[in-house]
Amino acid sequence: MDRSEKRHQKDIQKHVDYETMKLRKQAGKLRRSLKKTKGSGGKPVTEENWEQVVEQRKTRGRPSRDELVHQLRVSTDETPAQSTDVDKHAAIVIFVAGGRCRVFRDGQEIDCVITPEVAVRQQSALAVGDRVELDENRAVKAVLPRRTVLSRPDPNNPHRQRLIAANLDMVIHVVSVKAPPLRPRLIDRFFIAIQRGGAQPLLCVNKIDLLSDEHELSQLEPYRELMPIVLCSTKSGEGLEALRMAVQGKTCALVGHSGVGKSTILNALDRRLEIATADVHKGGTGRHTTTASTLYDLGEETYLIDTPGIREFGLWDLQLDTLRDYFPEFAEAAQWCRFNDCSHLHEPDCEVKRRVERGQISRARYETYARLAAELASSSS
Ligand code: GDP
Ligand code: ZN
């Protein structure tokens, strides 16, 4: 394995969820064992074994590790995961502040301290959405493995990750087109962070009551094939039912620039929440801001997490040679590039660049890719 491949593996492993990590290990073992038995195809063909031999010949090329992971996932999905029993009794973190947190367990909210063992490991030791175990004094003594995460670099130390939330099924990036104006670059960055953390993305375009014609949505065109999009307005009520259905039974975080309407949407989805929005604070001293992530229980296994408004979104510990994996629309074209490991930046005979020229791949998305690649190259040199 060369250095870049090793780095790639490390990079992937750091960000895949726990279950996938386990499956990858199993798949690797399985794949190695397939290699060992490869020679056994030379056995004489008999009435009894001919079907097996034909089957083996068909699959002479070993399945890739990803194919095996897929097969294993399908087989484990059929039998419920053993950890669910533990998860049911675990407490879920709804708020973290300093050395304390508030958790939800068996229908009760409990204030807890975080034991030093948990706290000292790293700054992001605990996040909203974490499943935790409490000791007899109601202190958090352990954090259970996370299924997914959403993280960003710590503004004070870019090499360290800061968790925004954990165990999310879906991350809803809320944007508005006019006020505040749409920022496609932020969509691109969130999309990378969501893919790396393992949750599903959803783009929620709020305040569509402010739009006068359809052309104002043209900047969203490249995202239609990348993630589901819900257009909505908390003023007219349009799209709220679709949003309600999308979050049903899931744990979802709402992220985005402040002022796009995250808190208003949460209140619209469940009137009981009464989260403070910008309107409540009008005439007050400062702007309203959600300062820390908070989890709300909407019942029926639906949990929504409000997060602080994010203006800038750095990318945590990203490698130049894996950046292209987060632009799924390049993948098909990349098979036709002259070089296998084409970065789609300087190489001749690059199909990705060709399709950008032809308008088949969004130029805006490609430019984000090139800009991020340049950023990564300069930070690693
Ligand atoms: P947050 O910072 O993302 O939580 O944004 P808020 O929920 O505080 O909303 C910011 C402002 O946008 C408030 O004045 C809301 O009344 C307004 N707002 C929210 N949703 C809509 C909408 O669908 N249409 C319009 N026109 N304004 C909205
Ligand atoms: Zn290329």
Coordinates of C-alpha atoms and ligand atoms in Angstrom, one line a residue:
M1 CA 0.0 0.0 0.0
D2 CA 1.6 3.3 -1.0
R3 CA 1.5 6.4 1.2
S4 CA -1.4 8.1 -0.4
E5 CA -3.5 5.0 -0.3
K6 CA -2.7 4.6 3.4
R7 CA -3.7 8.2 4.0
H8 CA -6.9 7.7 2.1
Q9 CA -7.7 4.7 4.3
K10 CA -7.0 6.6 7.4
D11 CA -9.1 9.5 6.2
I12 CA -12.0 7.3 5.4
Q13 CA -11.8 5.4 8.6
K14 CA -11.8 8.5 10.7
H15 CA -15.1 9.6 9.3
V16 CA -17.1 6.5 8.6
D17 CA -19.6 5.6 11.2
Y18 CA -18.8 2.9 13.7
E19 CA -20.9 0.2 12.1
T20 CA -19.3 0.7 8.7
M21 CA -15.9 0.6 10.3
K22 CA -16.7 -2.8 11.8
L23 CA -18.0 -4.0 8.5
R24 CA -14.9 -2.9 6.6
K25 CA -12.8 -4.9 9.0
Q26 CA -14.9 -8.0 8.5
A27 CA -14.9 -7.4 4.7
G28 CA -11.1 -7.1 4.7
K29 CA -10.7 -10.4 6.5
L30 CA -13.2 -12.1 4.2
R31 CA -11.5 -10.8 1.2
R32 CA -8.1 -12.0 2.3
S33 CA -9.5 -15.4 3.0
L34 CA -11.0 -15.5 -0.5
K35 CA -7.5 -15.0 -1.9
K36 CA -6.2 -17.9 0.0
T37 CA -8.7 -20.3 -1.3
K38 CA -8.3 -19.1 -4.9
G39 CA -6.2 -22.2 -5.9
S40 CA -8.9 -24.6 -5.0
G41 CA -10.6 -23.9 -8.4
G42 CA -8.3 -26.6 -9.8
K43 CA -10.2 -29.4 -8.3
P44 CA -11.7 -32.0 -10.8
V45 CA -15.2 -31.0 -11.9
T46 CA -17.7 -33.6 -10.8
E47 CA -21.5 -34.0 -11.0
E48 CA -21.7 -32.7 -7.4
N49 CA -19.5 -29.6 -7.6
W50 CA -19.9 -28.3 -11.2
E51 CA -22.3 -25.5 -10.2
Q52 CA -20.0 -24.3 -7.5
V53 CA -17.0 -24.3 -9.9
V54 CA -18.9 -22.4 -12.6
E55 CA -19.9 -19.9 -9.9
Q56 CA -16.3 -19.6 -8.7
R57 CA -15.1 -19.0 -12.2
K58 CA -17.6 -16.3 -12.8
T59 CA -16.3 -14.5 -9.7
R60 CA -12.7 -15.1 -10.3
G61 CA -11.9 -11.5 -9.8
R62 CA -12.4 -11.1 -6.0
P63 CA -15.2 -8.8 -5.0
S64 CA -14.0 -5.4 -3.9
R65 CA -14.0 -4.5 -0.3
D66 CA -16.9 -2.1 -0.9
E67 CA -18.9 -4.8 -2.5
L68 CA -18.3 -7.0 0.5
V69 CA -19.2 -4.2 2.9
H70 CA -22.5 -3.9 1.0
Q71 CA -23.2 -7.6 1.2
L72 CA -22.4 -7.6 4.9
R73 CA -24.5 -4.6 5.5
V74 CA -27.5 -6.2 3.8
S75 CA -27.1 -9.3 5.9
T76 CA -26.7 -7.4 9.2
D77 CA -29.7 -5.2 8.3
E78 CA -31.9 -8.3 8.3
T79 CA -31.0 -9.1 11.8
P80 CA -31.5 -6.3 14.3
A81 CA -28.2 -4.8 15.6
Q82 CA -27.4 -6.1 19.1
S83 CA -26.6 -2.7 20.3
T84 CA -30.2 -1.4 20.2
D85 CA -30.9 -2.8 23.6
V86 CA -28.1 -0.8 25.1
D87 CA -29.2 2.3 23.1
K88 CA -32.7 2.1 24.4
H89 CA -31.6 2.5 28.0
A90 CA -28.8 5.0 27.2
A91 CA -29.5 8.6 27.9
I92 CA -29.4 11.1 24.9
V93 CA -27.6 14.4 25.3
I94 CA -29.8 17.4 24.6
F95 CA -27.6 20.2 25.6
V96 CA -23.9 20.7 26.5
A97 CA -22.4 23.6 28.4
G98 CA -19.0 23.7 30.0
G99 CA -18.5 20.6 32.1
R100 CA -22.2 19.9 32.4
C101 CA -24.9 18.6 30.1
R102 CA -28.6 17.8 30.1
V103 CA -29.8 14.4 29.0
F104 CA -33.1 12.8 28.3
R105 CA -33.7 9.3 29.7
D106 CA -36.9 7.3 30.1
G107 CA -39.0 10.4 29.5
Q108 CA -37.1 12.5 32.0
E109 CA -34.7 15.4 31.6
I110 CA -31.6 15.1 33.9
D111 CA -28.8 17.6 34.5
C112 CA -25.4 15.8 34.7
V113 CA -21.8 16.5 35.2
I114 CA -19.3 15.1 32.7
T115 CA -16.7 13.0 34.4
P116 CA -13.0 13.9 33.8
E117 CA -12.5 10.6 31.9
V118 CA -15.0 11.7 29.3
A119 CA -14.1 15.4 29.4
V120 CA -10.3 15.3 29.0
R121 CA -10.2 13.1 26.0
Q122 CA -10.7 16.1 23.7
Q123 CA -12.7 19.3 23.5
S124 CA -15.4 17.7 21.5
A125 CA -15.7 14.9 24.0
L126 CA -19.5 15.2 24.1
A127 CA -22.0 16.4 21.6
V128 CA -25.7 16.9 21.4
G129 CA -27.2 13.7 20.1
D130 CA -24.6 11.5 21.9
R131 CA -25.9 8.4 23.6
V132 CA -24.2 8.2 27.0
E133 CA -24.1 6.0 30.1
L134 CA -24.5 7.6 33.5
D135 CA -23.1 6.3 36.8
E136 CA -25.1 6.1 40.0
N137 CA -24.4 9.8 40.7
R138 CA -25.9 10.8 37.4
A139 CA -22.5 11.7 36.0
V140 CA -21.7 10.9 32.4
K141 CA -19.2 8.1 32.5
A142 CA -19.1 6.9 28.9
V143 CA -20.1 7.9 25.4
L144 CA -21.4 5.1 23.2
P145 CA -20.0 4.7 19.7
R146 CA -21.4 7.3 17.3
R147 CA -23.3 6.2 14.2
T148 CA -22.7 9.5 12.4
V149 CA -21.3 12.9 13.2
L150 CA -21.4 16.5 11.9
S151 CA -18.2 18.3 12.7
R152 CA -16.2 21.4 11.7
P153 CA -12.6 22.5 12.5
D154 CA -12.2 24.1 15.8
P155 CA -11.8 27.9 15.0
N156 CA -8.9 28.0 17.5
N157 CA -7.1 25.0 16.2
P158 CA -7.9 23.9 12.7
H159 CA -6.4 20.4 13.2
R160 CA -8.9 19.6 15.8
Q161 CA -12.5 18.8 15.1
R162 CA -15.4 20.3 16.9
L163 CA -18.5 18.2 16.9
I164 CA -21.7 20.0 16.0
A165 CA -23.9 17.0 16.7
A166 CA -23.8 13.2 16.8
N167 CA -25.9 10.2 15.7
L168 CA -27.8 12.2 13.0
D169 CA -29.9 10.4 10.4
M170 CA -30.1 13.6 8.3
V171 CA -28.6 17.1 8.2
I172 CA -31.0 19.7 6.9
H173 CA -29.1 22.7 5.4
V174 CA -31.5 25.6 5.5
V175 CA -30.9 28.4 3.0
S176 CA -32.8 31.4 1.7
V177 CA -32.4 32.9 -1.7
K178 CA -33.0 36.6 -1.1
A179 CA -32.6 37.6 2.5
P180 CA -30.0 36.5 3.4
P181 CA -28.8 35.9 -0.2
L182 CA -28.0 32.3 -1.3
R183 CA -24.4 31.2 -0.8
P184 CA -23.7 28.2 -3.0
R185 CA -20.2 27.8 -1.6
L186 CA -21.6 27.2 1.8
I187 CA -23.9 24.5 0.4
D188 CA -20.8 22.8 -1.2
R189 CA -18.9 22.9 2.1
F190 CA -21.7 21.6 4.2
F191 CA -22.3 18.9 1.6
I192 CA -18.7 17.6 2.0
A193 CA -19.0 17.7 5.8
I194 CA -22.3 15.8 5.7
Q195 CA -20.9 13.1 3.4
R196 CA -17.9 12.7 5.6
G197 CA -19.9 12.4 8.8
G198 CA -22.2 9.8 7.3
A199 CA -25.7 11.4 7.6
Q200 CA -28.1 12.0 4.7
P201 CA -28.2 15.6 3.3
L202 CA -31.4 17.6 2.6
L203 CA -31.4 21.1 1.3
C204 CA -34.3 23.2 2.6
V205 CA -34.9 26.4 0.7
N206 CA -36.9 28.7 3.0
K207 CA -38.6 32.1 2.4
I208 CA -39.8 31.2 -1.1
D209 CA -42.6 33.7 -0.5
L210 CA -40.0 36.4 -1.2
L211 CA -39.3 35.2 -4.7
S212 CA -40.9 36.8 -7.7
D213 CA -40.0 34.3 -10.4
E214 CA -38.6 30.9 -10.9
H215 CA -35.3 32.1 -12.4
E216 CA -34.2 33.1 -8.9
L217 CA -33.8 29.4 -8.2
S218 CA -31.5 28.7 -11.1
Q219 CA -28.4 28.6 -8.8
L220 CA -29.8 25.5 -7.1
E221 CA -29.9 23.5 -10.4
P222 CA -26.6 21.6 -9.8
Y223 CA -27.8 20.4 -6.4
R224 CA -31.0 18.8 -7.7
E225 CA -29.1 15.6 -8.6
L226 CA -27.0 15.6 -5.4
M227 CA -29.6 15.8 -2.6
P228 CA -33.3 16.1 -2.0
I229 CA -34.5 19.7 -2.0
V230 CA -37.6 21.0 -0.2
L231 CA -38.8 24.5 -1.0
C232 CA -40.8 26.1 1.8
S233 CA -42.1 29.2 3.5
T234 CA -43.0 29.5 7.1
K235 CA -45.1 32.6 6.1
S236 CA -47.3 30.8 3.5
G237 CA -46.9 27.3 5.0
E238 CA -45.8 25.9 1.7
G239 CA -43.5 22.9 1.9
L240 CA -43.9 22.5 5.7
E241 CA -45.8 19.2 5.3
A242 CA -43.0 17.8 3.1
L243 CA -40.5 18.8 5.7
R244 CA -42.5 17.2 8.4
M245 CA -42.7 14.0 6.5
A246 CA -38.9 14.1 5.7
V247 CA -38.0 14.3 9.4
Q248 CA -40.5 11.8 10.7
G249 CA -38.9 9.2 13.0
K250 CA -35.4 10.6 12.4
T251 CA -32.8 12.6 14.3
C252 CA -32.1 15.6 12.2
A253 CA -29.9 18.7 12.6
L254 CA -30.9 22.0 11.1
V255 CA -27.8 23.9 10.0
G256 CA -27.2 27.1 8.1
H257 CA -26.4 30.8 8.1
S258 CA -28.1 32.8 10.8
G259 CA -31.3 34.5 9.7
V260 CA -32.4 31.9 7.2
G261 CA -35.2 30.8 9.5
K262 CA -34.1 27.7 11.3
S263 CA -35.8 28.5 14.6
T264 CA -38.9 29.7 12.8
I265 CA -39.1 26.4 10.9
L266 CA -38.6 24.4 14.1
N267 CA -41.5 26.3 15.7
A268 CA -43.6 25.8 12.6
L269 CA -43.0 22.0 12.7
D270 CA -44.1 21.8 16.3
R271 CA -45.9 24.7 17.9
R272 CA -45.0 23.5 21.4
L273 CA -41.4 24.3 20.9
E274 CA -41.6 28.2 21.2
I275 CA -37.9 28.7 20.4
A276 CA -36.8 32.3 20.4
T277 CA -36.5 33.7 16.8
A278 CA -35.1 36.9 15.5
D279 CA -38.6 38.5 15.7
V280 CA -38.8 37.9 19.5
H281 CA -35.6 39.8 20.0
K282 CA -36.5 42.7 17.7
G283 CA -35.9 46.0 19.6
G284 CA -33.7 44.1 22.1
T285 CA -30.0 44.8 22.6
G286 CA -28.5 42.4 20.1
R287 CA -29.3 40.1 17.3
H288 CA -30.8 36.8 18.3
T289 CA -28.4 33.9 18.0
T290 CA -28.7 30.3 19.0
T291 CA -25.4 29.9 20.8
A292 CA -25.3 26.2 21.3
S293 CA -26.8 23.1 19.7
T294 CA -30.0 22.0 21.4
L295 CA -32.0 18.8 20.8
Y296 CA -35.8 18.9 20.8
D297 CA -37.9 15.8 21.2
L298 CA -41.0 15.9 18.9
G299 CA -42.3 12.5 19.9
E300 CA -42.5 9.3 17.9
E301 CA -38.7 9.0 17.7
T302 CA -38.4 12.3 16.0
Y303 CA -35.6 14.5 17.3
L304 CA -34.6 17.9 15.8
I305 CA -31.4 19.7 16.7
D306 CA -31.1 23.5 16.3
T307 CA -27.5 24.6 15.8
P308 CA -25.8 28.0 16.0
G309 CA -25.8 29.9 12.7
I310 CA -22.7 29.2 10.7
R311 CA -21.1 31.8 8.4
E312 CA -17.9 30.1 7.5
F313 CA -17.3 26.5 7.3
G314 CA -13.8 25.3 7.3
L315 CA -13.1 21.7 6.3
W316 CA -11.6 19.5 8.9
D317 CA -8.5 17.5 8.1
L318 CA -9.4 17.0 4.5
Q319 CA -6.8 15.4 2.1
L320 CA -6.2 16.7 -1.4
D321 CA -6.3 13.2 -2.9
T322 CA -9.7 12.4 -1.4
L323 CA -11.4 15.7 -2.1
R324 CA -12.8 14.5 -5.5
D325 CA -14.7 11.7 -3.7
Y326 CA -16.9 14.3 -2.2
F327 CA -18.0 15.5 -5.7
P328 CA -20.1 12.5 -6.7
E329 CA -21.1 14.0 -10.0
F330 CA -17.4 13.7 -11.2
A331 CA -17.3 10.0 -10.6
E332 CA -18.8 8.7 -13.9
A333 CA -16.8 11.1 -16.0
A334 CA -13.6 10.3 -14.1
Q335 CA -13.6 6.7 -15.6
W336 CA -12.8 8.3 -18.9
C337 CA -9.9 10.5 -17.8
R338 CA -6.6 9.4 -19.3
F339 CA -5.0 9.0 -15.9
N340 CA -6.6 6.7 -13.3
D341 CA -5.8 9.1 -10.4
C342 CA -6.6 12.2 -12.4
S343 CA -7.1 15.2 -10.1
H344 CA -9.1 17.0 -12.8
L345 CA -6.9 20.0 -12.3
H346 CA -3.8 20.0 -14.6
E347 CA -3.9 16.7 -16.4
P348 CA -4.4 16.5 -20.2
D349 CA -7.3 14.5 -21.6
C350 CA -9.5 15.0 -18.5
E351 CA -13.1 14.1 -19.1
V352 CA -14.3 16.0 -16.0
K353 CA -12.9 19.3 -17.4
R354 CA -14.3 18.4 -20.9
R355 CA -17.8 18.0 -19.4
V356 CA -17.5 21.3 -17.5
E357 CA -16.7 22.9 -20.9
R358 CA -19.8 21.3 -22.4
G359 CA -22.0 22.4 -19.6
Q360 CA -22.7 18.8 -18.4
I361 CA -21.0 19.3 -15.1
S362 CA -21.8 22.5 -13.2
R363 CA -19.0 25.0 -13.6
A364 CA -19.8 26.6 -10.2
R365 CA -19.3 23.2 -8.5
Y366 CA -16.1 22.5 -10.4
E367 CA -14.8 25.9 -9.4
T368 CA -15.5 25.2 -5.7
Y369 CA -13.6 21.9 -6.2
A370 CA -10.6 23.7 -7.7
R371 CA -10.7 26.4 -5.0
L372 CA -10.8 23.9 -2.2
A373 CA -8.0 21.9 -3.9
A374 CA -5.8 25.0 -4.0
E375 CA -6.6 25.8 -0.4
L376 CA -5.6 22.3 0.7
A377 CA -2.4 22.4 -1.4
S378 CA -1.3 25.7 0.1
S379 CA -2.1 24.5 3.7
S380 CA -0.1 21.3 3.3
S381 CA 3.0 22.9 1.7
Ligands
GDP1 P1 -32.4 31.6 12.3 O1 -31.3 32.5 12.7 O2 -32.0 30.7 11.1 O3 -32.9 30.7 13.4 O4 -33.6 32.5 11.8 P2 -34.9 32.9 12.5 O5 -35.8 31.7 12.6 O6 -34.6 33.7 13.7 O7 -35.6 33.8 11.4 C1 -34.9 35.0 10.9 C2 -36.0 35.9 10.3 O8 -36.5 35.4 9.1 C3 -37.2 36.2 11.2 O9 -37.5 37.6 11.1 C4 -38.3 35.4 10.6 O10 -39.6 35.9 10.8 C5 -38.0 35.4 9.1 N1 -38.5 34.3 8.4 C6 -38.5 33.0 8.8 N2 -39.1 32.2 7.8 C7 -39.5 33.0 6.9 C8 -40.2 32.8 5.6 O11 -40.6 31.7 5.2 N3 -40.5 33.9 4.9 C9 -40.1 35.2 5.3 N4 -40.4 36.2 4.5 N5 -39.5 35.4 6.4 C10 -39.2 34.4 7.2
ZN2 ZN -9.8 14.2 -14.9

